[in-house]
Coordinates of C-alpha atoms in Angstrom, one line a residue:
Chain A
X1 CA -51.8 51.7 4.3
X2 CA -54.4 52.6 1.2
X3 CA -55.8 50.1 -0.7
X4 CA -53.4 49.7 -3.7
X5 CA -50.5 48.6 -1.8
X6 CA -53.4 46.4 0.5
X7 CA -54.3 44.3 -2.7
X8 CA -50.8 44.3 -4.2
X9 CA -49.9 42.6 -0.6
X10 CA -52.7 40.5 -0.8
X11 CA -52.3 38.6 -4.4
X12 CA -48.3 38.1 -2.4
X13 CA -49.6 36.4 0.9
X14 CA -51.4 34.2 -1.9
X15 CA -48.9 33.7 -4.3
X16 CA -51.3 34.7 -7.0
X17 CA -48.6 37.6 -7.4
X18 CA -44.4 37.4 -6.5
X19 CA -42.4 39.8 -5.6
X20 CA -39.2 41.1 -7.5
X21 CA -38.0 44.0 -5.5
X22 CA -39.2 46.1 -7.6
X23 CA -42.6 47.6 -8.0
X24 CA -44.0 46.8 -11.2
X25 CA -41.7 44.0 -11.4
X26 CA -44.1 40.7 -10.8
X27 CA -44.3 36.4 -11.0
X28 CA -47.1 35.0 -11.8
X29 CA -48.3 31.8 -10.7
X30 CA -49.9 29.4 -12.4
X31 CA -53.8 30.9 -11.4
X32 CA -52.8 34.3 -12.6
X33 CA -52.1 32.5 -15.8
X34 CA -54.6 29.9 -16.1
X35 CA -57.1 33.4 -16.5
X36 CA -55.0 35.2 -18.9
X37 CA -54.8 32.4 -21.0
X38 CA -58.7 31.7 -21.0
X39 CA -59.3 35.5 -21.7
X40 CA -56.9 35.3 -24.5
X41 CA -59.1 32.6 -25.9
X42 CA -62.5 33.9 -25.2
X43 CA -61.8 37.3 -27.5
X44 CA -59.9 35.7 -29.9
X45 CA -62.3 33.8 -30.5
X46 CA -64.3 36.5 -30.7
X47 CA -62.8 38.7 -33.4
X48 CA -61.7 34.6 -35.2
X49 CA -64.3 35.0 -38.4
X50 CA -62.8 38.6 -39.0
X51 CA -59.4 38.2 -38.7
X52 CA -56.3 38.1 -41.5
X53 CA -53.8 36.7 -39.6
X54 CA -52.2 35.8 -35.9
X55 CA -48.8 36.8 -34.5
X56 CA -47.1 36.9 -31.4
X57 CA -44.6 39.3 -30.7
X58 CA -41.1 39.0 -28.8
X59 CA -40.5 42.1 -25.9
X60 CA -38.6 43.9 -27.8
X61 CA -38.4 46.2 -31.2
X62 CA -35.5 47.6 -34.1
X63 CA -34.2 51.1 -32.2
X64 CA -35.0 52.1 -35.6
X65 CA -38.5 51.4 -35.7
X66 CA -38.9 52.1 -31.9
X67 CA -37.4 56.1 -33.7
X68 CA -40.0 55.6 -36.4
X69 CA -43.1 55.5 -33.6
X70 CA -42.6 58.8 -32.3
X71 CA -42.7 57.1 -28.6
X72 CA -39.0 58.7 -27.5
X73 CA -40.8 62.2 -28.7
X74 CA -43.9 61.9 -26.9
X75 CA -43.2 59.3 -24.1
X76 CA -39.4 59.0 -23.4
X77 CA -40.2 59.0 -19.2
X78 CA -42.0 55.6 -20.2
X79 CA -39.4 54.3 -23.0
X80 CA -37.0 51.3 -22.2
X81 CA -34.2 50.7 -24.2
X82 CA -31.6 48.1 -24.6
X83 CA -27.9 48.3 -23.8
X84 CA -24.8 46.1 -24.0
X85 CA -21.6 45.7 -23.3
X86 CA -19.0 45.7 -26.9
X87 CA -16.2 45.5 -24.7
X88 CA -12.6 43.7 -25.5
X89 CA -10.4 41.9 -22.3
X90 CA -9.8 45.0 -21.2
X91 CA -12.8 46.7 -20.7
X92 CA -14.0 43.4 -19.2
X93 CA -11.5 43.0 -17.0
X94 CA -12.4 47.5 -15.4
X95 CA -15.9 45.6 -15.3
X96 CA -15.0 43.3 -13.2
X97 CA -13.3 45.8 -10.9
X98 CA -16.7 47.8 -10.7
X99 CA -18.7 45.3 -9.9
X100 CA -16.3 43.4 -7.0
X101 CA -16.4 47.3 -5.5
X102 CA -19.3 47.7 -6.2
X103 CA -19.3 51.3 -8.1
X104 CA -22.0 51.1 -10.8
X105 CA -20.5 50.0 -13.8
X106 CA -23.4 51.0 -16.1
X107 CA -21.9 53.3 -17.9
X108 CA -20.4 51.5 -20.3
X109 CA -23.0 49.6 -21.5
X110 CA -23.9 50.8 -25.1
X111 CA -27.5 50.3 -27.2
X112 CA -28.1 47.9 -28.7
X113 CA -30.3 47.6 -32.6
X114 CA -33.6 46.7 -30.3
X115 CA -36.0 48.9 -27.3
X116 CA -38.5 47.7 -25.7
X117 CA -42.0 47.4 -27.0
X118 CA -43.9 50.2 -25.9
X119 CA -47.0 49.5 -27.2
X120 CA -48.2 45.7 -29.2
X121 CA -48.6 46.9 -32.5
X122 CA -46.3 49.3 -33.4
X123 CA -43.7 46.2 -34.5
X124 CA -46.4 44.8 -37.1
X125 CA -46.0 48.2 -39.2
X126 CA -43.1 47.9 -39.9
X127 CA -43.7 44.0 -41.4
X128 CA -47.5 45.2 -43.4
X129 CA -45.9 48.1 -44.8
X130 CA -42.8 45.8 -46.0
X131 CA -45.7 43.7 -47.8
X132 CA -46.6 46.9 -50.4
X133 CA -49.9 47.8 -51.0
X134 CA -52.8 46.6 -49.0
X135 CA -55.4 44.4 -50.2
X136 CA -58.5 44.7 -51.1
X137 CA -60.4 45.9 -47.8
X138 CA -57.6 45.6 -46.1
X139 CA -55.9 44.0 -42.9
X140 CA -57.0 42.9 -39.3
X141 CA -54.3 41.4 -37.7
X142 CA -54.3 40.0 -34.2
X143 CA -51.4 39.8 -31.8
X144 CA -49.8 40.4 -28.5
X145 CA -47.5 41.2 -27.6
X146 CA -45.0 41.9 -23.9
X147 CA -44.9 46.1 -23.0
X148 CA -42.6 48.1 -21.0
X149 CA -43.3 51.0 -19.4
X150 CA -40.5 52.7 -17.2
X151 CA -43.5 53.9 -14.1
X152 CA -42.3 52.0 -11.3
X153 CA -45.8 52.0 -8.9
X154 CA -47.7 50.3 -5.9
X155 CA -50.2 49.8 -8.2
X156 CA -50.5 46.3 -9.0
X157 CA -52.5 47.0 -11.9
X158 CA -49.2 49.4 -13.5
X159 CA -47.0 46.9 -13.9
X160 CA -43.6 47.9 -16.1
X161 CA -44.1 44.6 -18.0
X162 CA -47.4 44.3 -18.9
X163 CA -49.0 42.0 -21.9
X164 CA -51.7 43.3 -24.0
X165 CA -53.4 41.1 -26.6
X166 CA -55.0 43.7 -29.6
X167 CA -56.7 43.5 -32.5
X168 CA -55.0 45.9 -35.6
X169 CA -57.1 47.1 -38.8
X170 CA -55.5 48.5 -41.0
X171 CA -57.0 50.5 -44.5
X172 CA -59.0 53.4 -45.4
X173 CA -60.6 56.2 -42.7
X174 CA -63.6 54.3 -43.1
X175 CA -62.7 50.9 -42.4
X176 CA -60.4 52.3 -39.3
X177 CA -63.8 54.1 -38.2
X178 CA -66.0 51.1 -38.4
X179 CA -63.5 49.0 -37.3
X180 CA -62.8 51.0 -33.6
X181 CA -67.0 51.6 -33.0
X182 CA -67.4 47.8 -34.0
X183 CA -64.9 47.3 -30.4
X184 CA -66.0 49.6 -27.9
X185 CA -69.4 48.2 -28.2
X186 CA -67.5 44.3 -27.8
X187 CA -65.3 46.1 -25.6
X188 CA -68.5 46.6 -23.0
X189 CA -70.9 43.2 -24.2
X190 CA -67.2 41.3 -23.1
X191 CA -67.1 42.8 -19.8
X192 CA -71.1 42.3 -18.9
X193 CA -70.4 38.5 -19.6
X194 CA -67.6 38.7 -17.4
X195 CA -69.4 40.8 -14.7
X196 CA -67.2 43.6 -14.1
X197 CA -68.5 47.1 -13.0
X198 CA -67.7 49.3 -16.4
X199 CA -67.8 52.7 -19.0
X200 CA -66.3 53.6 -21.7
X201 CA -64.6 57.0 -21.7
X202 CA -62.5 59.6 -24.3
X203 CA -59.0 59.4 -23.5
X204 CA -55.6 60.7 -23.7
X205 CA -51.9 59.3 -24.1
X206 CA -49.6 60.6 -21.1
X207 CA -48.0 63.0 -23.4
X208 CA -44.6 64.2 -22.2
X209 CA -44.1 67.9 -20.6
X210 CA -46.1 71.6 -21.0
X211 CA -46.5 70.3 -24.8
X212 CA -47.5 67.5 -23.7
X213 CA -50.2 69.0 -21.6
X214 CA -51.7 70.4 -25.3
X215 CA -51.0 67.0 -28.0
X216 CA -53.6 65.3 -24.7
X217 CA -56.4 68.1 -25.3
X218 CA -56.1 67.2 -28.9
X219 CA -56.1 64.4 -29.2
X220 CA -59.3 64.2 -26.0
X221 CA -60.9 66.3 -28.2
X222 CA -60.5 64.5 -31.6
X223 CA -61.9 62.0 -30.0
X224 CA -58.6 59.5 -31.3
X225 CA -58.8 57.6 -27.7
X226 CA -61.2 56.0 -25.9
X227 CA -60.8 53.3 -22.4
X228 CA -62.6 50.8 -20.3
X229 CA -62.6 52.2 -17.4
X230 CA -63.2 49.1 -14.5
X231 CA -62.9 49.9 -10.9
X232 CA -59.8 47.7 -9.1
X233 CA -57.8 50.0 -6.8
X234 CA -60.8 52.7 -6.6
X235 CA -63.9 53.6 -7.9
X236 CA -62.2 57.3 -8.2
X237 CA -59.9 56.4 -10.5
X238 CA -61.2 53.5 -12.4
X239 CA -58.5 51.4 -14.7
X240 CA -58.5 51.2 -18.0
X241 CA -58.5 47.5 -18.8
X242 CA -59.1 48.0 -22.7
X243 CA -58.8 51.2 -25.6
X244 CA -59.5 51.4 -28.3
X245 CA -57.8 53.7 -30.7
X246 CA -58.0 55.7 -33.9
X247 CA -54.4 56.6 -35.4
X248 CA -55.4 58.7 -39.1
X249 CA -52.9 57.9 -41.2
X250 CA -50.1 58.5 -38.6
X251 CA -48.4 54.8 -38.8
X252 CA -49.2 55.0 -42.2
X253 CA -48.0 58.0 -43.0
X254 CA -44.8 57.0 -40.9
X255 CA -44.2 53.3 -42.5
X256 CA -45.1 54.4 -45.3
X257 CA -48.2 52.1 -45.2
X258 CA -49.9 52.8 -49.0
X259 CA -53.7 51.7 -49.8
X260 CA -54.7 50.3 -53.4
X261 CA -55.4 54.5 -54.4
X262 CA -51.9 55.0 -53.0
X263 CA -53.3 57.2 -50.1
X264 CA -51.1 55.8 -46.6
X265 CA -53.3 53.8 -44.5
X266 CA -55.5 54.5 -42.4
X267 CA -55.2 51.9 -38.7
X268 CA -56.7 51.2 -35.4
X269 CA -56.5 49.3 -32.6
X270 CA -58.1 47.5 -30.0
X271 CA -56.3 46.6 -26.7
X272 CA -56.6 44.5 -24.0
X273 CA -54.5 44.4 -20.7
X274 CA -54.2 41.4 -19.6
X275 CA -53.0 41.6 -16.4
X276 CA -55.3 43.9 -15.7
X277 CA -57.7 42.3 -16.5
X278 CA -57.2 39.7 -14.5
X279 CA -56.9 41.4 -12.1
X280 CA -60.0 42.8 -12.2
X281 CA -61.8 39.7 -12.1
X282 CA -59.9 38.7 -8.9
X283 CA -61.0 42.0 -7.4
X284 CA -64.2 41.9 -8.4
X285 CA -65.1 37.6 -7.9
X286 CA -62.9 36.6 -5.6
X287 CA -59.5 34.7 -5.0
X288 CA -60.5 31.9 -5.9
X289 CA -61.9 31.2 -10.3
X290 CA -63.5 28.2 -8.3
X291 CA -65.7 30.2 -7.1
X292 CA -66.5 32.9 -9.8
X293 CA -70.1 33.2 -10.7
X294 CA -71.4 30.7 -12.9
X295 CA -71.7 32.9 -15.9
X296 CA -68.4 33.8 -15.7
X297 CA -67.4 30.8 -15.2
X298 CA -68.9 29.8 -18.6
X299 CA -67.6 32.1 -20.6
X300 CA -63.7 31.8 -19.5
X301 CA -64.4 27.8 -18.5
X302 CA -66.7 26.6 -21.1
Chain B
X1 CA -26.0 30.9 -49.3
X2 CA -25.7 29.1 -47.0
X3 CA -28.5 26.7 -45.0
X4 CA -28.8 29.0 -42.1
X5 CA -30.1 31.7 -43.7
X6 CA -31.2 29.6 -46.7
X7 CA -33.9 28.1 -43.6
X8 CA -35.2 31.2 -42.6
X9 CA -35.7 32.6 -45.5
X10 CA -37.7 30.2 -46.3
X11 CA -39.3 31.0 -42.5
X12 CA -40.1 34.2 -44.3
X13 CA -41.7 33.3 -47.2
X14 CA -43.7 31.1 -46.2
X15 CA -44.8 34.0 -42.8
X16 CA -43.3 31.2 -40.6
X17 CA -41.9 33.6 -38.5
X18 CA -41.7 37.9 -40.2
X19 CA -38.5 39.9 -39.9
X20 CA -37.7 43.4 -38.5
X21 CA -34.8 44.3 -39.4
X22 CA -33.1 42.9 -37.2
X23 CA -31.0 39.7 -37.0
X24 CA -32.8 37.3 -34.4
X25 CA -35.4 39.3 -33.5
X26 CA -38.5 37.7 -35.3
X27 CA -42.1 37.9 -35.4
X28 CA -44.7 34.6 -34.4
X29 CA -47.1 33.7 -36.5
X30 CA -49.7 31.6 -35.3
X31 CA -49.5 28.5 -36.6
X32 CA -45.4 28.9 -35.0
X33 CA -46.9 29.4 -31.3
X34 CA -49.8 27.1 -31.9
X35 CA -47.0 24.5 -32.1
X36 CA -45.3 26.3 -29.0
X37 CA -47.7 25.6 -26.5
X38 CA -49.0 22.5 -27.8
X39 CA -45.1 21.5 -26.5
X40 CA -45.4 23.5 -23.8
X41 CA -48.7 21.7 -22.5
X42 CA -47.0 17.9 -23.0
X43 CA -44.2 18.8 -20.8
X44 CA -46.3 20.2 -18.3
X45 CA -48.0 17.1 -18.4
X46 CA -45.0 15.0 -18.1
X47 CA -43.5 17.0 -14.7
X48 CA -47.2 18.3 -13.1
X49 CA -46.9 15.3 -10.9
X50 CA -43.7 15.9 -9.1
X51 CA -43.9 20.4 -10.0
X52 CA -44.9 21.9 -6.2
X53 CA -45.6 25.1 -8.1
X54 CA -45.7 26.9 -11.6
X55 CA -44.3 30.2 -12.9
X56 CA -44.3 32.2 -15.4
X57 CA -41.3 35.7 -15.2
X58 CA -41.5 38.8 -17.5
X59 CA -39.0 39.7 -19.9
X60 CA -36.9 41.2 -17.0
X61 CA -35.4 41.0 -13.6
X62 CA -34.2 43.2 -11.4
X63 CA -30.7 44.4 -11.7
X64 CA -29.7 43.7 -7.7
X65 CA -30.8 39.7 -9.0
X66 CA -28.9 40.1 -12.0
X67 CA -25.9 41.3 -10.6
X68 CA -26.3 38.6 -7.8
X69 CA -26.8 35.4 -10.4
X70 CA -22.7 36.6 -11.3
X71 CA -24.0 36.6 -15.2
X72 CA -21.9 39.8 -16.3
X73 CA -19.5 38.6 -15.1
X74 CA -19.2 35.5 -16.7
X75 CA -20.8 36.4 -20.2
X76 CA -21.6 39.8 -20.3
X77 CA -21.7 39.9 -24.4
X78 CA -24.7 38.6 -23.9
X79 CA -26.4 40.6 -21.6
X80 CA -28.8 43.3 -21.7
X81 CA -29.8 45.6 -19.3
X82 CA -32.4 48.4 -19.7
X83 CA -32.2 52.2 -19.7
X84 CA -34.8 55.3 -19.9
X85 CA -35.3 59.1 -19.6
X86 CA -35.1 60.4 -16.5
X87 CA -34.9 63.8 -17.3
X88 CA -36.8 67.2 -16.9
X89 CA -38.4 69.6 -20.0
X90 CA -34.6 70.9 -20.8
X91 CA -33.1 67.2 -21.0
X92 CA -37.3 67.1 -23.2
X93 CA -36.0 70.1 -25.2
X94 CA -32.0 68.2 -26.1
X95 CA -33.8 64.3 -26.7
X96 CA -35.8 65.8 -29.3
X97 CA -33.2 68.1 -31.0
X98 CA -31.0 64.7 -30.7
X99 CA -34.1 62.9 -32.7
X100 CA -34.6 65.5 -35.0
X101 CA -30.9 65.4 -36.3
X102 CA -30.5 62.0 -36.5
X103 CA -27.8 62.8 -33.6
X104 CA -27.5 59.7 -31.5
X105 CA -29.6 60.2 -28.7
X106 CA -28.8 57.1 -25.6
X107 CA -26.3 58.4 -24.4
X108 CA -28.3 60.4 -22.1
X109 CA -30.0 57.0 -21.7
X110 CA -30.0 56.4 -17.3
X111 CA -30.1 53.0 -16.2
X112 CA -33.2 51.7 -14.8
X113 CA -33.8 49.0 -11.8
X114 CA -34.3 46.6 -15.1
X115 CA -32.2 44.2 -17.0
X116 CA -33.2 41.9 -19.5
X117 CA -33.8 38.2 -17.8
X118 CA -31.0 35.6 -19.4
X119 CA -32.2 32.0 -17.9
X120 CA -35.5 31.2 -17.7
X121 CA -34.8 30.5 -13.7
X122 CA -32.5 33.2 -12.1
X123 CA -35.8 35.3 -11.2
X124 CA -37.2 31.7 -9.2
X125 CA -33.7 32.1 -6.7
X126 CA -34.8 35.2 -4.8
X127 CA -38.9 33.7 -4.7
X128 CA -37.5 31.1 -2.7
X129 CA -34.7 32.5 -0.7
X130 CA -37.3 34.5 0.5
X131 CA -39.5 31.9 1.6
X132 CA -36.8 31.2 4.4
X133 CA -36.0 27.7 4.8
X134 CA -36.7 24.6 2.4
X135 CA -39.6 22.4 3.2
X136 CA -39.0 19.0 3.6
X137 CA -37.7 17.3 0.3
X138 CA -36.6 20.4 -1.4
X139 CA -38.7 22.4 -4.1
X140 CA -39.4 21.6 -7.7
X141 CA -40.7 24.5 -9.9
X142 CA -42.1 24.8 -13.3
X143 CA -41.6 28.1 -15.2
X144 CA -41.5 30.1 -18.4
X145 CA -39.7 33.1 -19.4
X146 CA -38.7 35.4 -21.9
X147 CA -34.8 35.5 -22.3
X148 CA -32.4 37.9 -24.3
X149 CA -29.0 37.2 -25.5
X150 CA -26.9 39.7 -27.2
X151 CA -25.6 37.7 -30.4
X152 CA -27.3 38.7 -33.6
X153 CA -27.4 35.8 -36.4
X154 CA -28.6 35.1 -39.3
X155 CA -29.2 31.3 -37.6
X156 CA -32.7 31.2 -36.9
X157 CA -32.3 29.1 -34.0
X158 CA -30.0 31.7 -32.9
X159 CA -32.5 34.5 -31.4
X160 CA -31.6 37.6 -29.5
X161 CA -35.2 37.2 -27.7
X162 CA -36.7 33.6 -27.0
X163 CA -38.8 31.8 -24.9
X164 CA -37.5 28.5 -22.3
X165 CA -39.8 26.4 -20.4
X166 CA -38.2 25.5 -17.7
X167 CA -38.2 22.8 -14.1
X168 CA -35.8 23.7 -11.4
X169 CA -35.1 21.7 -8.5
X170 CA -34.0 23.3 -5.3
X171 CA -32.6 20.5 -2.0
X172 CA -29.9 18.3 -1.9
X173 CA -26.9 17.6 -3.8
X174 CA -28.6 14.5 -4.4
X175 CA -31.9 16.2 -4.5
X176 CA -30.5 17.7 -7.6
X177 CA -28.1 15.9 -9.2
X178 CA -31.0 12.7 -9.5
X179 CA -33.3 15.4 -10.7
X180 CA -30.7 16.0 -13.6
X181 CA -30.2 12.5 -14.6
X182 CA -34.2 11.7 -14.4
X183 CA -34.9 15.1 -17.1
X184 CA -31.9 13.9 -19.3
X185 CA -33.4 10.8 -19.2
X186 CA -36.6 11.4 -19.9
X187 CA -35.6 14.5 -22.9
X188 CA -34.4 11.9 -24.8
X189 CA -37.8 10.0 -24.6
X190 CA -39.4 13.4 -25.7
X191 CA -37.2 13.6 -28.7
X192 CA -37.9 10.3 -29.5
X193 CA -41.7 10.2 -28.9
X194 CA -41.7 14.0 -31.2
X195 CA -39.2 12.0 -33.7
X196 CA -36.0 14.1 -33.9
X197 CA -32.7 12.5 -34.2
X198 CA -31.0 13.3 -31.2
X199 CA -28.3 12.9 -28.9
X200 CA -27.0 14.0 -25.4
X201 CA -23.7 15.6 -25.2
X202 CA -21.2 17.3 -22.1
X203 CA -21.8 21.5 -22.7
X204 CA -20.2 24.4 -22.2
X205 CA -21.5 27.9 -21.2
X206 CA -19.8 30.3 -23.4
X207 CA -18.0 32.4 -20.7
X208 CA -16.2 35.5 -21.9
X209 CA -12.6 35.6 -22.4
X210 CA -9.6 34.2 -22.4
X211 CA -9.8 33.4 -18.0
X212 CA -13.7 32.3 -19.2
X213 CA -11.6 29.6 -21.4
X214 CA -10.4 27.7 -18.6
X215 CA -14.0 28.2 -16.7
X216 CA -15.5 26.4 -19.7
X217 CA -13.1 23.9 -19.8
X218 CA -13.6 23.3 -15.9
X219 CA -17.1 23.7 -15.5
X220 CA -17.4 19.9 -18.9
X221 CA -14.6 18.0 -17.2
X222 CA -17.1 18.7 -13.8
X223 CA -20.0 17.0 -15.8
X224 CA -22.3 19.9 -14.6
X225 CA -23.9 20.9 -18.3
X226 CA -25.4 18.5 -20.7
X227 CA -27.3 19.8 -23.8
X228 CA -29.4 17.8 -26.4
X229 CA -28.1 18.2 -29.6
X230 CA -30.4 18.5 -32.9
X231 CA -29.4 19.1 -36.1
X232 CA -31.4 22.4 -37.5
X233 CA -29.2 23.8 -39.6
X234 CA -26.3 22.0 -39.7
X235 CA -25.3 17.8 -38.9
X236 CA -21.7 19.1 -37.5
X237 CA -23.4 22.2 -35.4
X238 CA -26.6 21.1 -33.9
X239 CA -28.7 22.7 -32.1
X240 CA -28.8 22.8 -28.3
X241 CA -32.8 21.9 -27.9
X242 CA -32.7 21.2 -24.1
X243 CA -29.6 21.6 -21.7
X244 CA -29.6 19.8 -17.8
X245 CA -27.7 21.5 -15.6
X246 CA -26.6 21.2 -12.0
X247 CA -25.6 24.3 -10.5
X248 CA -23.9 22.7 -7.7
X249 CA -24.6 25.1 -4.9
X250 CA -23.5 28.2 -6.5
X251 CA -27.4 29.9 -6.7
X252 CA -27.9 28.6 -3.3
X253 CA -24.9 30.6 -1.6
X254 CA -25.3 34.0 -3.8
X255 CA -29.4 34.0 -3.0
X256 CA -29.3 32.6 1.2
X257 CA -31.2 29.4 -0.1
X258 CA -31.0 27.2 3.2
X259 CA -32.2 23.7 3.0
X260 CA -33.3 22.4 6.3
X261 CA -30.1 21.5 8.4
X262 CA -29.0 24.8 6.6
X263 CA -27.1 24.1 4.3
X264 CA -27.3 25.7 1.3
X265 CA -29.0 24.6 -1.1
X266 CA -28.4 23.1 -4.5
X267 CA -30.4 23.6 -7.5
X268 CA -30.5 21.9 -11.5
X269 CA -32.6 22.8 -14.0
X270 CA -33.7 21.4 -17.4
X271 CA -34.6 23.9 -19.9
X272 CA -36.7 23.4 -23.0
X273 CA -35.4 25.6 -26.0
X274 CA -39.4 26.7 -27.2
X275 CA -38.6 28.2 -30.5
X276 CA -35.0 25.9 -31.4
X277 CA -37.8 22.4 -30.5
X278 CA -40.3 24.5 -32.7
X279 CA -37.6 24.9 -35.7
X280 CA -36.1 21.3 -34.7
X281 CA -39.8 19.9 -35.6
X282 CA -40.3 22.2 -38.6
X283 CA -36.9 21.1 -40.2
X284 CA -37.5 17.4 -39.4
X285 CA -41.5 17.2 -40.2
X286 CA -42.1 20.0 -43.2
X287 CA -43.2 23.4 -42.6
X288 CA -47.6 21.5 -42.0
X289 CA -48.0 20.6 -38.7
X290 CA -51.2 18.7 -40.6
X291 CA -48.3 16.6 -42.1
X292 CA -46.2 15.5 -39.0
X293 CA -45.6 11.8 -38.8
X294 CA -49.1 10.3 -36.4
X295 CA -46.9 9.9 -33.8
X296 CA -45.5 13.2 -33.6
X297 CA -49.3 14.5 -33.7
X298 CA -50.5 12.2 -31.4
X299 CA -48.1 13.5 -29.2
X300 CA -48.5 16.8 -30.2
X301 CA -52.1 17.3 -30.7
X302 CA -53.5 14.2 -28.0

C-alpha cells in the first residue's frame, strides 16, 4: 500500500475524515474543522490591517463569469458545471422509468447558469469590475470559497471539493508584484511558525493537452506562479499548500477592471489550501492536536 | 418594486451581499458571515451535551447516495448534478471552437460521480450505515453543509446555494420523535431569545408534479414536517427558517441503517437555514448588528 492510501486509511480509521465512496470527497470531523477555523483566524489576523474588505463565496459562480475566466479553455479536465432537470410531467415519467430500471438518467440534465468555482478569486473580479474604476491605491480583499476540481485521487491532499482562503490584490503592476512578494515572505514565516518543513518553488498550472505544456513552460519562465511546498505523503513530490500568483492584467482585461488612469488592472493572489495545510499539520505533528508542539499550539490556540 | 427585490437591493447597496448576475447566488460580506458564525456557535452550544459527534460536509455528495436518497424522484426540478469534460485533444479542439464562436459547449459535458447536496443530512446516512448496527441509544450528530436548490429567485431568502446546520437523530421511532419534539420547543426558545416574530406550523416538501401534490398532502396529514416561520419579506408568506422533520424509517431502509434489534433505524432532523436566520435578524433588528437589541447581542456576542 502506498503512502497516500495509507495516510487516507489512517484518517478514516481515526474518524478525522469520513469516506463517501468517491475518491476526493470526504466528510470532515469536528477536530479537522477546528484546525481549519483556527488557521483561518490566524491568517485573517496577519492580513487584517492591510485588507479593505472580506467576502465569503458560495461554492458556485455564474456560467458567464466562468466562461470569462478562461478556465474551461485551459483546464477543461478539472472543471465542473451544474446541470438540472428542466422538464415537464411527461419528462418526469421518463426520468422515473430510468431511475427504476437503473438506466442513465443524466443525459436529460440541462445546463444551468452555474459552474462550480475552480479557484476562489474568480467570483471577486466581476464584483470589483461592476463598481467602476478602482480606488486610489487599488484594493485588497480577503476571501474564502469552496472550490471544485475533477481529479479523483487516493491522495488525501488532492480532494475534489476543498476550501481556499485567499488574499487578492487589484491595482497596478507594481502593487500586485509587491503584494505577491510580501506574501511569499509571510508564507514562509507562517510555515516556520507552524514548524512545518517547507520550501517555495516556481510552478505552473496544469494546462490541458500538448499546447498546454507550452503554456505551462511559459508561465514558469515568466515566474508568474510560486508554490509553498510541504511534504505530506511524499518527500519527492511535496504538496502545494499555498500559491502566490501574479496574473498580470489578464483578469483586469477579461472583466474590464480599470485602474484610475484607465489602464487594465493587474491582479495577484495568495491562496491557502485549508485542507492541505490541516493535513500537513496532522502528518507532521500527529493526529491529536492537543499534543502538538507548544509553539504550534500557541500560534493556533493562542 | 416588491418587498423581496427592495430588501435584496438594500443588501446589495449596503455591501452586505454582493450580486453575481444570477438570482440566488451572492457573495457574503464579513458582517453577514460574522452573524452566521455566531449563530452557529450559539446553536452548537445548545446541543453539545447530547451530541455524539460533529461533521462538516463538502457541498457535493456521491451520485450513488444521491440516487438512494430518492431526491431525484421527488424533487427533480430542484436538484443539481455535476458534469465535466472527459474528452481528448480532439474534443478539446471542438470545445475551443464552441467557446470562441459562442456556441453552447455544455452538451459535451459528461456526468461525474457527484451531485450537489440538496439537504445537509443526506451524506450522513451512508456514513452511519457503513459502521454497522447502531450503538445502544442510537446516535445524535451535529452537521453543516452547503446545499443547492435550482430555484432562481429575487427573494434574498431563497438562495440557490446556502448553508444548513442540522442536528440528526438516528435510532428508534420513539427516540426520533422525542428528539423532534425537543427541538421544536428549543427552536421557539431560540427565536424568542433572538427577539424574532415566529410561529411553528405543519408543512410539506415541494414534491414535483400532480402526483407530488398528493405526497405533500399525505406528509402534512401525518405531521412529518414542521417549519419555524418568520416574516422576512412578507407577513402573509413568512419564511421557513428552521424545519423539524421525522423521516420514519425511510432513510433507515434506503441505506440499510439498523437498530441494535435489527429493525431499520428511524431518523429525525432539525435544520437551521443559516442565511435565512441571518436575513431575518437583519430585517427585524436593522442592518447594523452593533445596534441590535441588547438581549440579542448578549445571545450572539456573549
